[in-house]
Coordinates of C-alpha atoms and ligand atoms in Angstrom, one line a residue:
X318 CA -0.4 0.1 -0.1
X319 CA 1.2 3.2 -0.5
X320 CA 2.0 5.5 2.8
X321 CA 3.9 8.8 3.5
X322 CA 6.8 7.8 5.5
X323 CA 9.6 9.6 7.3
X324 CA 12.7 7.5 6.1
X325 CA 15.0 9.1 8.8
X326 CA 16.5 12.5 10.0
X327 CA 16.2 15.2 8.0
X328 CA 13.8 17.4 6.1
X329 CA 9.8 16.0 4.4
X330 CA 8.0 12.8 3.9
X331 CA 8.1 10.5 1.1
X332 CA 5.4 8.7 -0.3
X333 CA 6.6 4.7 -1.5
X334 CA 5.2 1.5 -1.0
X335 CA 5.1 -0.4 2.5
X336 CA 3.0 -3.3 3.0
X337 CA -0.1 -3.3 4.6
X338 CA -0.5 -3.7 8.7
X339 CA -2.0 -6.8 10.2
X340 CA -4.2 -6.8 12.6
X341 CA -4.1 -8.8 15.9
X342 CA -7.3 -10.2 17.9
X343 CA -8.5 -6.7 19.0
X344 CA -8.0 -5.2 15.9
X345 CA -9.8 -3.2 13.1
X346 CA -8.3 -3.0 9.9
X347 CA -8.9 0.4 8.6
X348 CA -9.0 1.8 4.8
X349 CA -7.9 5.3 4.9
X350 CA -10.7 7.6 3.3
X351 CA -9.4 11.0 4.6
X352 CA -6.5 12.8 7.0
X353 CA -5.8 16.3 8.0
X354 CA -2.6 17.6 8.3
X355 CA -2.0 18.7 12.1
X356 CA 1.2 20.8 13.1
X357 CA 2.8 17.9 14.8
X358 CA 2.7 16.5 11.6
X359 CA 5.1 20.4 10.3
X360 CA 6.9 18.7 13.2
X361 CA 8.3 15.9 11.8
X362 CA 8.2 16.9 8.5
X363 CA 10.8 19.3 9.7
X364 CA 12.6 17.3 12.3
X365 CA 12.9 19.6 14.7
X366 CA 14.8 19.0 18.3
X367 CA 10.8 17.4 19.6
X368 CA 10.8 15.0 16.5
X369 CA 14.1 13.5 16.8
X370 CA 13.9 12.8 19.8
X371 CA 10.4 11.4 19.9
X372 CA 9.7 9.4 16.5
X373 CA 10.9 6.2 15.7
X374 CA 12.2 6.5 11.6
X375 CA 11.5 4.7 9.8
X376 CA 7.4 5.0 11.0
X377 CA 4.4 5.7 8.7
X378 CA 3.0 9.4 9.9
X379 CA -0.3 11.4 10.7
X380 CA -3.1 10.7 12.6
X381 CA -6.4 12.7 12.0
X382 CA -8.7 10.3 9.6
X383 CA -11.6 9.0 8.8
X384 CA -12.2 6.0 6.6
X385 CA -13.8 2.6 6.3
X386 CA -13.8 -0.8 8.3
X387 CA -12.5 -3.0 6.0
X388 CA -11.2 -6.1 8.6
X389 CA -11.9 -7.5 12.3
X390 CA -9.8 -9.5 14.8
X391 CA -11.5 -12.1 15.9
X392 CA -12.2 -10.9 19.2
X393 CA -14.1 -7.9 17.6
X394 CA -17.5 -7.9 18.5
X395 CA -19.0 -5.0 18.6
X396 CA -18.2 -3.0 15.3
X397 CA -18.8 -4.6 11.5
X398 CA -17.4 -4.3 8.0
X399 CA -18.4 -1.4 6.0
X400 CA -18.9 1.0 9.3
X401 CA -17.6 4.2 8.9
X402 CA -15.0 5.1 11.4
X403 CA -12.7 8.3 13.0
X404 CA -10.9 6.9 16.2
X405 CA -8.9 8.1 18.7
X406 CA -5.4 8.3 17.8
X407 CA -3.9 7.7 21.6
X408 CA -3.1 3.9 22.5
X409 CA -3.3 3.9 25.9
X410 CA -2.7 1.6 28.4
X411 CA -4.2 -0.3 31.1
X412 CA -1.7 -0.4 33.8
X413 CA -1.8 2.8 35.7
X414 CA -4.1 4.0 38.3
X415 CA -5.2 6.6 35.9
X416 CA -5.9 4.0 32.6
X417 CA -7.8 1.4 35.6
X418 CA -9.9 4.1 36.9
X419 CA -11.2 5.4 33.7
X420 CA -9.1 8.9 33.3
X421 CA -8.2 7.4 30.2
X422 CA -7.0 10.7 28.4
X423 CA -3.9 11.1 31.4
X424 CA -2.5 7.4 30.7
X425 CA 1.3 8.4 30.4
X426 CA 1.5 5.2 28.8
X427 CA -0.1 7.1 26.0
X428 CA 1.8 5.8 22.7
X429 CA 0.1 8.3 19.3
X430 CA -0.3 7.1 15.8
X431 CA 2.0 8.5 13.6
X432 CA 4.3 10.1 16.2
X433 CA 5.5 6.4 17.9
X434 CA 3.4 3.9 16.4
X435 CA 2.5 3.9 12.2
X436 CA -0.3 6.4 11.3
X437 CA -3.2 7.4 9.0
X438 CA -1.4 9.2 6.1
X439 CA -1.9 5.5 4.6
X440 CA -4.3 3.7 2.6
X441 CA -4.5 1.4 5.6
X442 CA -4.6 1.6 9.1
X443 CA -4.5 -0.8 11.7
X444 CA -6.6 0.5 15.1
X445 CA -7.7 -0.6 18.3
X446 CA -11.6 -1.3 18.0
X447 CA -11.1 0.4 21.0
X448 CA -9.9 3.6 19.7
X449 CA -12.5 3.5 17.0
X450 CA -15.1 5.7 17.1
X451 CA -18.3 5.0 14.2
X452 CA -19.4 8.1 12.8
X453 CA -23.4 8.8 12.1
X454 CA -24.0 9.5 7.9
X455 CA -24.6 13.5 9.0
X456 CA -20.4 13.7 9.5
X457 CA -19.2 13.7 6.4
X458 CA -15.2 11.9 5.7
X459 CA -14.0 15.3 6.0
X460 CA -15.3 16.6 8.6
X461 CA -14.8 13.4 10.0
X462 CA -10.6 13.7 9.6
X463 CA -10.7 16.8 11.4
X464 CA -12.3 15.3 14.7
X465 CA -8.7 15.0 16.1
X466 CA -7.8 18.9 16.5
X467 CA -12.0 19.6 16.3
X468 CA -11.6 17.2 20.2
X469 CA -8.6 19.2 21.5
X470 CA -10.6 22.8 20.8
X471 CA -13.8 20.8 22.3
X472 CA -11.9 19.8 25.3
X473 CA -10.3 22.8 25.6
X474 CA -13.2 25.5 25.4
X475 CA -15.8 23.1 27.5
X476 CA -13.1 23.1 30.6
X477 CA -15.1 25.8 31.9
X478 CA -18.5 26.8 32.1
X479 CA -18.7 29.2 28.9
X480 CA -22.7 30.4 28.8
X481 CA -23.1 33.8 28.9
X482 CA -19.1 34.7 29.7
X483 CA -16.8 36.5 27.7
X484 CA -14.3 34.1 26.2
X485 CA -10.8 35.4 24.9
X486 CA -9.1 32.7 22.7
X487 CA -5.6 34.2 22.1
X488 CA -3.9 32.4 18.8
X489 CA -6.6 31.8 15.4
X490 CA -5.1 28.4 14.1
X491 CA -7.2 25.7 13.3
X492 CA -7.4 24.7 16.9
X493 CA -8.2 28.3 18.2
X494 CA -10.8 28.8 15.4
X495 CA -13.3 26.0 16.1
X496 CA -12.9 26.3 19.6
X497 CA -14.1 29.5 19.5
X498 CA -17.1 28.4 16.8
X499 CA -17.4 25.4 20.2
X500 CA -17.7 28.6 22.1
X501 CA -20.0 30.6 20.5
X502 CA -22.2 27.1 20.3
X503 CA -21.8 26.6 24.1
X504 CA -23.4 30.0 24.8
X505 CA -20.8 33.0 25.4
X506 CA -21.3 36.0 25.6
X507 CA -18.6 37.6 23.5
X508 CA -16.0 35.7 21.7
X509 CA -13.0 37.6 20.8
X510 CA -10.0 36.0 19.1
X511 CA -6.5 37.7 18.5
X512 CA -3.4 36.8 16.4
X513 CA -1.7 38.7 14.1
X514 CA -2.1 36.8 11.3
X515 CA -4.7 38.6 9.3
X516 CA -5.9 35.3 6.8
X517 CA -5.7 33.6 9.8
X518 CA -7.7 36.2 11.0
X519 CA -10.2 36.6 9.2
X520 CA -10.9 33.3 8.4
X521 CA -11.9 32.8 12.1
X522 CA -14.5 35.9 11.3
X523 CA -15.7 32.8 8.8
X524 CA -16.1 30.5 10.8
X525 CA -18.3 31.7 13.3
X526 CA -19.5 34.8 14.8
X527 CA -16.2 36.0 17.1
X528 CA -14.1 39.0 17.1
X529 CA -11.0 39.2 15.4
X530 CA -8.4 41.2 17.3
X531 CA -5.1 41.8 15.2
X532 CA -3.0 43.2 18.3
X533 CA 0.3 44.0 15.4
X534 CA -2.6 46.9 15.2
X535 CA -5.3 47.1 16.9
X536 CA -5.7 47.7 21.3
X537 CA -7.0 44.9 23.0
X538 CA -8.2 47.3 25.4
X539 CA -10.2 49.4 23.0
X540 CA -11.7 46.5 21.3
X541 CA -12.7 45.4 25.4
X542 CA -14.4 48.8 26.2
X543 CA -16.6 48.5 22.7
X544 CA -17.8 45.1 23.9
X545 CA -18.8 47.1 27.0
X546 CA -16.7 44.9 30.0
X547 CA -16.4 46.5 32.6
X548 CA -13.8 44.6 34.1
X549 CA -12.5 41.8 31.9
X550 CA -12.4 38.6 30.2
X551 CA -13.9 35.4 32.6
X552 CA -12.3 32.7 30.2
X553 CA -8.8 32.4 28.0
X554 CA -8.4 29.5 25.8
X555 CA -4.7 29.7 25.1
X556 CA -4.2 28.3 21.8
X557 CA -0.8 29.9 20.7
X558 CA 2.1 29.4 23.1
X559 CA 3.4 32.7 22.8
X560 CA 4.7 34.4 25.8
X561 CA 3.2 37.5 24.2
X562 CA -0.4 36.2 24.2
X563 CA 0.0 34.4 27.7
X564 CA 0.9 38.1 29.4
X565 CA -2.0 40.1 27.2
X566 CA -4.1 36.9 28.6
X567 CA -3.3 37.3 32.2
X568 CA -3.9 41.3 32.3
X569 CA -7.0 41.2 30.3
X570 CA -8.9 39.0 32.6
X571 CA -11.3 39.3 35.4
X572 CA -10.3 38.3 38.8
X573 CA -11.2 35.1 39.4
X574 CA -10.7 34.3 35.7
X575 CA -10.3 30.8 34.0
X576 CA -7.9 30.2 32.1
X577 CA -7.3 26.9 29.7
X578 CA -4.0 26.0 28.1
X579 CA -3.8 24.4 24.7
X580 CA -1.0 26.4 23.2
X581 CA 2.9 24.4 23.6
X582 CA 5.2 27.5 24.2
X583 CA 9.2 26.9 22.8
X584 CA 11.1 25.4 25.7
X585 CA 10.8 27.7 29.3
X586 CA 9.4 30.9 29.3
X587 CA 9.3 33.2 31.9
X588 CA 5.8 34.0 33.9
X589 CA 4.3 36.6 36.1
X590 CA 3.6 34.2 38.3
X591 CA 2.8 37.5 41.1
X592 CA 0.0 39.0 38.8
X593 CA -1.7 35.0 38.3
X594 CA -1.7 34.7 42.2
X595 CA -3.2 38.5 43.7
X596 CA -5.3 37.9 40.7
X597 CA -6.4 34.6 41.9
X598 CA -6.6 33.2 38.3
X599 CA -6.9 29.0 37.7
X600 CA -4.8 27.7 35.6
X601 CA -5.8 24.4 34.2
X602 CA -3.1 22.1 31.3
X603 CA -4.8 20.9 28.4
X604 CA -4.3 16.9 26.7
X605 CA -5.8 15.5 24.2
X606 CA -9.8 14.6 24.3
X607 CA -11.3 13.1 26.8
X608 CA -11.9 9.3 25.6
X609 CA -14.3 9.2 25.2
X610 CA -16.4 11.8 26.9
X611 CA -14.9 14.8 24.3
X612 CA -15.9 12.5 21.3
X613 CA -19.7 11.7 22.0
X614 CA -19.6 15.6 23.0
X615 CA -18.5 16.5 19.4
X616 CA -20.4 14.7 18.0
X617 CA -23.3 15.8 19.4
X618 CA -23.0 19.4 18.7
X619 CA -22.1 18.6 15.0
X620 CA -25.5 17.1 14.9
X621 CA -26.9 19.8 16.4
X622 CA -25.5 23.2 14.0
X623 CA -22.5 23.3 14.6
X624 CA -20.8 24.1 11.4
X625 CA -16.8 24.3 11.3
X626 CA -16.6 23.3 7.1
X627 CA -14.9 26.1 6.5
X628 CA -11.8 25.7 8.7
X629 CA -10.8 23.3 5.7
X630 CA -9.2 25.7 3.0
X631 CA -7.3 23.1 1.3
X632 CA -7.4 19.2 -0.2
X633 CA -5.5 17.5 -2.1
X634 CA -5.1 13.7 -3.3
X635 CA -2.7 12.2 -1.6
X636 CA 0.2 11.8 -4.0
X637 CA -0.3 15.6 -4.0
X638 CA 0.9 15.7 -0.6
X639 CA 3.9 18.1 -1.1
X640 CA 1.6 21.5 -2.0
X641 CA -0.2 19.9 1.2
X642 CA 2.4 20.9 3.4
X643 CA 3.5 23.4 1.6
X644 CA 0.4 25.4 2.3
X645 CA 0.5 24.4 5.9
X646 CA 4.1 25.7 5.7
X647 CA 3.4 28.7 4.9
X648 CA 1.0 29.3 7.4
X649 CA -1.8 31.1 4.7
X650 CA -3.7 28.3 5.8
X651 CA -7.2 26.7 7.7
X652 CA -6.9 23.0 7.8
X653 CA -5.4 20.7 4.9
X654 CA -6.6 17.5 3.9
X655 CA -5.6 14.6 2.1
X656 CA -8.3 12.5 0.0
X657 CA -7.0 8.2 -0.2
X658 CA -9.4 7.3 -2.0
Ligands
ZN842 ZN1 -3.6 16.0 15.2

C-alpha cells in the first residue's frame, strides 16, 4: 500500500509502498479515506528537536483520519465491516492508576499513532477496536478527518462553563478558530480571538460569529471597552504558545478568571506568577481529548448545528501531499485535508 513515510533524520516525507498492517485479535483494519495534516506533522516534516527525540524511523506518519472498517480482529464483536469510523489516535495502556480509574486521556503510557506507532497517512491503518469511533451519516469523511483537532478545541473550550461568559482566545490557528465556534455554540456572550496573522483572523470570522483582533495593529483594551466589558474576560483559552499572548491574557482577565492552556510554548518562558496569584486565576493544562467524553460531546454538537467546515481551506489528493505541506508551512492556511481514495 501507499503511505507517507518518515525515512530517517532530515526534512520532508516520502510517499512509497509499504506492507499493509497486520491486525491482532482486538484490532480493526481501516481503509483510510481522508486525513488532516496537523501541526505535529509539520514538526515531523521539519524534523525539529522534538521530532528527533520522539519519532522512530522509518515510520508511517499521520493521526487525523476518517475511513471505513475492512477487517475485524477475531475478538471484535461490537463493530462491523463497512462501518465508517474516525478514531482516537492515542493508544493507551491498561495498567496505570489513571487508566484503571477510567481517566484514559491521563494515562502516562499513551503512545500516538503517526508519532510513536504507524499512522494514518496510508491506504490502510491498524487501530485497536477500542479506539475506533463510529461516524453517523451526518458527519462526512472530510469532517471525520478533523475530529482529532476539533476534539482538542472541544476539550479546551469545555474546560470551564462558558454560558454567558466573555471568552478570549489567543491564537487563530485551526484549533483556536474551532474553539471559538464551540464557545459560541455553547452560549458564550462575547468571543474575541487574537492573532497577528490577518488571513487567519479573516478565516475565524468566516467560521464563527466572533470578534477577530489583530494585536499587532489594534489595542485589545479598545475592543473590550467597545464590547462593554467592565472588568475583563471571564475565561481565556490559550492556543498560540506565545509568551506575549499569555501575558496579555493574564492582563485582560477578571479577578478569579480561568485559563485553559493548549498552546505549547517553545522551551521555558518567564511568567508573571505574582500577577496570577493576586488575580486569583485558575490555570488548567489541556492534553488531547477526554476518551471518549470529548468525542461524544463533539459528535452531538456537530449533529446539532456546530459547523466548522470552513476551517478546511485546502484539499489535495494524497499523491499531491507536497502541496498540502507547503500550504501548512506557508502559515496561510486553515486545515489541509488529503484524499486517499
Ligand atoms: Zn493533530
